[in-house]
């Protein structure tokens, strides 16, 4: 019914699909929104789209057993109404100002050195699993970037063999980092122009982050590493860099962050390259 909550969710999803096609919105985020809006339609899809704030809070509280899901639902609703207000579908955003439930800030669990060693013991050099782990560890890339990275992203600068890419995540800075020996060695078997490093056992590329994520989950299970994910390796890299004495801005250069929460200082261009080079030298001291 036009003007209902359900109608608005479908209109918003149509707009998000176009953004995905244009390459300016994450397919993974779209998939999550599809699931959240499906749940929202079951709760109140038939009602007028002018939702009262109290109803959104009730929906959040009813999902409190899963704090991350509850917060994602509120964010999805807030984003939908922001979009709707910009297009004059409604006059105000009822989700503005609603607080989050999940205050842990923990997210994915960071891998420990023991976890990394356990994975490598089960998946030795030469396996795709080992290659994926090494790529995540020595680039700190997100899984959405891992499915694309390959030989075509490598370059030389000042005698240093390096890799550079523009992260898929919106707002991320371009990343350029030296390729350390473990990463160079792990990638040579599959490094060829026009193809990503990580390919399946059947010689096929992983077309979506979900596809590689599901495979990586199986590799973790095979190694007895339950409740760990590829994003936790990115966190591990950050923690190890910090333990090695790297500054906040060196870690920002490796991870592609553009803003430090405490000082809002930006690091760009040559400065980022210098920071990332020094930081990777610290990471290179880790036994691999």
Coordinates of C-alpha atoms in Angstrom, one line a residue:
X1 CA 0.0 0.0 0.0
X2 CA 1.4 3.4 -1.0
X3 CA 2.4 5.5 2.0
X4 CA 2.9 2.5 4.3
X5 CA 6.0 1.4 6.1
X6 CA 6.3 -1.5 3.7
X7 CA 6.0 0.7 0.7
X8 CA 8.8 3.0 2.0
X9 CA 11.1 0.1 2.6
X10 CA 10.7 -1.1 -1.0
X11 CA 11.2 2.4 -2.4
X12 CA 14.4 2.8 -0.3
X13 CA 15.8 -0.6 -1.3
X14 CA 15.2 0.3 -5.0
X15 CA 17.3 3.4 -4.5
X16 CA 20.0 1.4 -2.7
X17 CA 20.2 -1.1 -5.5
X18 CA 20.9 1.7 -7.9
X19 CA 23.7 2.9 -5.7
X20 CA 25.2 -0.6 -5.6
X21 CA 25.0 -0.7 -9.4
X22 CA 26.8 2.6 -9.5
X23 CA 29.5 1.3 -7.2
X24 CA 28.9 3.8 -4.4
X25 CA 27.1 1.6 -1.9
X26 CA 28.2 -1.7 -0.4
X27 CA 26.4 -4.9 -1.7
X28 CA 27.0 -6.4 1.7
X29 CA 25.2 -3.6 3.5
X30 CA 22.4 -3.8 1.0
X31 CA 22.0 -7.5 1.8
X32 CA 21.8 -6.7 5.5
X33 CA 19.2 -4.0 4.9
X34 CA 17.1 -6.4 2.9
X35 CA 17.0 -8.7 5.9
X36 CA 16.3 -6.0 8.4
X37 CA 13.5 -4.4 6.3
X38 CA 11.9 -7.8 5.8
X39 CA 11.7 -8.1 9.6
X40 CA 10.4 -4.5 9.9
X41 CA 7.6 -5.2 7.4
X42 CA 6.5 -8.2 9.5
X43 CA 6.4 -6.0 12.6
X44 CA 4.6 -2.9 11.2
X45 CA 4.6 -3.0 7.4
X46 CA 0.9 -2.3 7.0
X47 CA 1.0 0.9 9.1
X48 CA 1.4 4.4 7.8
X49 CA 5.0 5.3 7.2
X50 CA 4.9 8.2 9.7
X51 CA 6.3 6.0 12.5
X52 CA 6.4 7.5 16.0
X53 CA 9.8 7.5 17.7
X54 CA 8.3 5.5 20.5
X55 CA 7.5 2.6 18.1
X56 CA 11.1 2.5 16.8
X57 CA 12.4 2.4 20.4
X58 CA 10.0 -0.4 21.1
X59 CA 11.3 -2.3 18.1
X60 CA 14.9 -1.7 19.3
X61 CA 14.0 -2.9 22.8
X62 CA 12.3 -6.0 21.5
X63 CA 15.5 -6.9 19.8
X64 CA 17.6 -6.3 22.9
X65 CA 18.7 -9.9 23.2
X66 CA 20.7 -9.3 20.0
X67 CA 22.2 -5.8 20.6
X68 CA 24.0 -5.6 17.3
X69 CA 20.9 -6.5 15.4
X70 CA 18.8 -4.0 17.4
X71 CA 21.3 -1.2 16.7
X72 CA 21.5 -2.1 13.0
X73 CA 17.7 -2.0 12.8
X74 CA 17.6 1.5 14.2
X75 CA 20.4 2.7 11.9
X76 CA 18.6 1.1 8.9
X77 CA 15.3 2.9 9.8
X78 CA 17.2 6.2 10.5
X79 CA 18.9 6.0 7.1
X80 CA 15.6 5.2 5.3
X81 CA 13.9 8.2 6.8
X82 CA 16.9 10.4 6.1
X83 CA 16.5 9.4 2.4
X84 CA 12.7 9.8 2.6
X85 CA 12.9 13.3 4.0
X86 CA 15.4 14.4 1.3
X87 CA 12.8 13.4 -1.3
X88 CA 9.8 14.9 0.5
X89 CA 8.1 11.5 1.2
X90 CA 7.9 12.6 4.9
X91 CA 8.6 15.7 7.0
X92 CA 10.8 14.4 9.8
X93 CA 13.1 11.6 10.8
X94 CA 11.6 9.8 13.8
X95 CA 14.8 7.7 14.4
X96 CA 17.1 10.7 15.1
X97 CA 18.4 10.7 18.6
X98 CA 17.7 7.1 19.5
X99 CA 20.6 5.7 21.4
X100 CA 22.3 2.3 20.8
X101 CA 22.1 -0.7 22.9
X102 CA 25.4 -2.4 22.1
X103 CA 28.0 -0.3 23.9
X104 CA 30.8 -2.9 23.9
X105 CA 32.4 -1.5 20.8
X106 CA 34.1 -4.8 20.4
X107 CA 32.8 -6.0 17.1
X108 CA 34.8 -8.8 15.5
X109 CA 37.2 -10.7 17.9
X110 CA 40.9 -9.9 17.2
X111 CA 43.0 -12.9 16.4
X112 CA 45.9 -13.7 18.8
X113 CA 49.4 -14.9 17.7
X114 CA 48.4 -18.4 18.8
X115 CA 45.2 -18.2 16.6
X116 CA 47.3 -17.3 13.6
X117 CA 49.8 -20.1 14.3
X118 CA 47.0 -22.6 14.7
X119 CA 45.5 -21.6 11.4
X120 CA 48.8 -21.9 9.6
X121 CA 49.5 -25.3 11.1
X122 CA 46.2 -26.6 9.6
X123 CA 46.5 -24.7 6.3
X124 CA 50.2 -24.6 5.3
X125 CA 51.9 -22.6 2.6
X126 CA 50.6 -23.4 -0.8
X127 CA 47.0 -23.6 0.2
X128 CA 44.4 -20.9 -0.7
X129 CA 43.6 -20.7 3.0
X130 CA 47.2 -19.8 3.8
X131 CA 47.3 -17.2 1.0
X132 CA 44.0 -15.6 2.3
X133 CA 45.3 -15.4 5.9
X134 CA 48.6 -13.9 4.7
X135 CA 46.9 -11.3 2.5
X136 CA 44.6 -10.3 5.4
X137 CA 47.5 -10.1 7.8
X138 CA 50.0 -8.2 5.7
X139 CA 47.6 -5.8 4.1
X140 CA 45.0 -5.4 6.8
X141 CA 42.5 -5.3 4.0
X142 CA 38.8 -5.8 4.3
X143 CA 37.2 -8.9 2.7
X144 CA 35.5 -6.6 0.2
X145 CA 38.9 -5.6 -1.1
X146 CA 40.5 -9.1 -0.7
X147 CA 38.4 -10.5 -3.5
X148 CA 39.8 -7.9 -5.9
X149 CA 43.5 -7.5 -5.0
X150 CA 46.0 -9.0 -7.4
X151 CA 49.1 -8.5 -9.4
X152 CA 47.7 -5.4 -11.2
X153 CA 47.7 -3.6 -7.8
X154 CA 51.5 -4.0 -7.3
X155 CA 54.0 -1.3 -8.1
X156 CA 57.6 -0.2 -7.3
X157 CA 58.5 3.0 -5.5
X158 CA 62.0 3.9 -4.5
X159 CA 63.2 0.3 -4.9
X160 CA 60.4 -0.9 -2.6
X161 CA 57.9 -3.5 -4.0
X162 CA 54.4 -2.4 -2.8
X163 CA 50.7 -2.8 -3.3
X164 CA 48.1 -0.1 -3.5
X165 CA 44.3 0.0 -3.8
X166 CA 41.2 2.2 -3.1
X167 CA 39.1 0.4 -0.4
X168 CA 35.5 -0.3 -1.3
X169 CA 34.3 1.1 2.0
X170 CA 33.0 4.6 1.5
X171 CA 35.2 7.3 3.0
X172 CA 38.4 5.2 3.1
X173 CA 41.7 6.7 2.0
X174 CA 43.8 5.2 -0.8
X175 CA 46.2 2.6 0.7
X176 CA 49.8 2.1 -0.4
X177 CA 52.0 -0.3 1.6
X178 CA 55.2 -2.2 1.1
X179 CA 54.8 -5.9 0.4
X180 CA 56.7 -7.9 3.0
X181 CA 58.4 -11.2 2.0
X182 CA 55.6 -13.4 3.5
X183 CA 53.0 -11.8 1.3
X184 CA 55.2 -11.8 -1.8
X185 CA 56.0 -15.5 -1.3
X186 CA 52.3 -16.4 -0.7
X187 CA 51.0 -14.6 -3.7
X188 CA 53.5 -15.6 -6.4
X189 CA 51.7 -18.9 -7.2
X190 CA 48.5 -17.1 -8.3
X191 CA 49.8 -13.7 -9.2
X192 CA 48.9 -13.0 -12.8
X193 CA 47.6 -9.9 -14.6
X194 CA 43.9 -9.5 -14.7
X195 CA 43.2 -11.9 -11.9
X196 CA 42.9 -11.6 -8.1
X197 CA 45.3 -13.5 -5.9
X198 CA 42.6 -15.5 -4.2
X199 CA 40.8 -17.9 -6.4
X200 CA 38.7 -21.0 -5.6
X201 CA 39.9 -24.6 -5.9
X202 CA 38.1 -24.7 -9.2
X203 CA 40.0 -21.7 -10.5
X204 CA 37.1 -19.3 -10.1
X205 CA 37.2 -15.9 -8.5
X206 CA 35.1 -15.1 -5.4
X207 CA 32.6 -12.6 -6.8
X208 CA 31.2 -11.4 -3.5
X209 CA 32.6 -10.8 0.0
X210 CA 30.0 -13.2 1.3
X211 CA 31.3 -16.0 -0.9
X212 CA 34.8 -15.6 0.4
X213 CA 33.6 -15.1 3.9
X214 CA 31.7 -18.4 3.9
X215 CA 34.8 -20.2 2.6
X216 CA 37.0 -18.5 5.1
X217 CA 34.6 -19.5 7.9
X218 CA 35.0 -23.2 6.8
X219 CA 38.8 -22.8 6.9
X220 CA 38.6 -21.4 10.4
X221 CA 36.3 -24.2 11.6
X222 CA 38.8 -26.8 10.1
X223 CA 41.5 -25.2 12.2
X224 CA 39.3 -25.3 15.3
X225 CA 39.0 -21.5 15.4
X226 CA 35.3 -20.9 16.0
X227 CA 33.8 -17.5 16.3
X228 CA 36.7 -15.8 14.5
X229 CA 36.4 -13.9 11.2
X230 CA 38.6 -12.3 8.6
X231 CA 37.9 -8.9 10.1
X232 CA 39.4 -10.1 13.3
X233 CA 42.7 -10.5 11.4
X234 CA 42.6 -6.8 10.5
X235 CA 42.1 -6.0 14.2
X236 CA 45.0 -8.3 15.0
X237 CA 47.2 -6.4 12.6
X238 CA 46.2 -3.2 14.3
X239 CA 46.9 -4.5 17.7
X240 CA 50.3 -5.9 16.8
X241 CA 51.3 -2.7 15.1
X242 CA 50.4 -0.8 18.3
X243 CA 52.3 -3.3 20.4
X244 CA 55.3 -2.8 18.1
X245 CA 55.2 0.9 19.0
X246 CA 53.5 2.3 15.9
X247 CA 51.8 5.6 16.2
X248 CA 48.1 6.1 15.7
X249 CA 48.8 7.7 12.4
X250 CA 51.0 4.9 11.2
X251 CA 48.1 2.5 11.9
X252 CA 45.7 4.9 10.1
X253 CA 47.9 4.8 7.0
X254 CA 47.8 1.0 6.9
X255 CA 44.1 0.7 7.6
X256 CA 43.0 3.4 5.3
X257 CA 41.4 5.5 8.0
X258 CA 41.2 9.2 7.3
X259 CA 40.3 10.6 10.7
X260 CA 41.6 10.2 14.2
X261 CA 38.8 10.4 16.7
X262 CA 40.8 12.4 19.2
X263 CA 42.3 15.1 17.1
X264 CA 40.6 14.8 13.7
X265 CA 44.0 15.1 12.0
X266 CA 44.2 13.9 8.3
X267 CA 47.2 12.2 6.8
X268 CA 47.5 12.1 3.0
X269 CA 49.9 11.5 0.1
X270 CA 53.6 11.2 0.7
X271 CA 53.1 11.4 4.5
X272 CA 50.8 8.3 4.4
X273 CA 53.4 6.4 2.3
X274 CA 56.1 7.3 4.8
X275 CA 53.9 6.3 7.8
X276 CA 52.9 3.0 6.2
X277 CA 56.5 2.1 5.3
X278 CA 57.7 2.5 8.8
X279 CA 54.7 0.7 10.2
X280 CA 55.1 -2.3 7.9
X281 CA 58.7 -2.6 8.9
X282 CA 57.5 -3.2 12.5
X283 CA 55.0 -5.8 11.3
X284 CA 57.8 -7.5 9.4
X285 CA 59.4 -8.4 12.7
X286 CA 56.6 -10.9 13.4
X287 CA 57.6 -14.5 12.9
X288 CA 55.6 -16.0 10.0

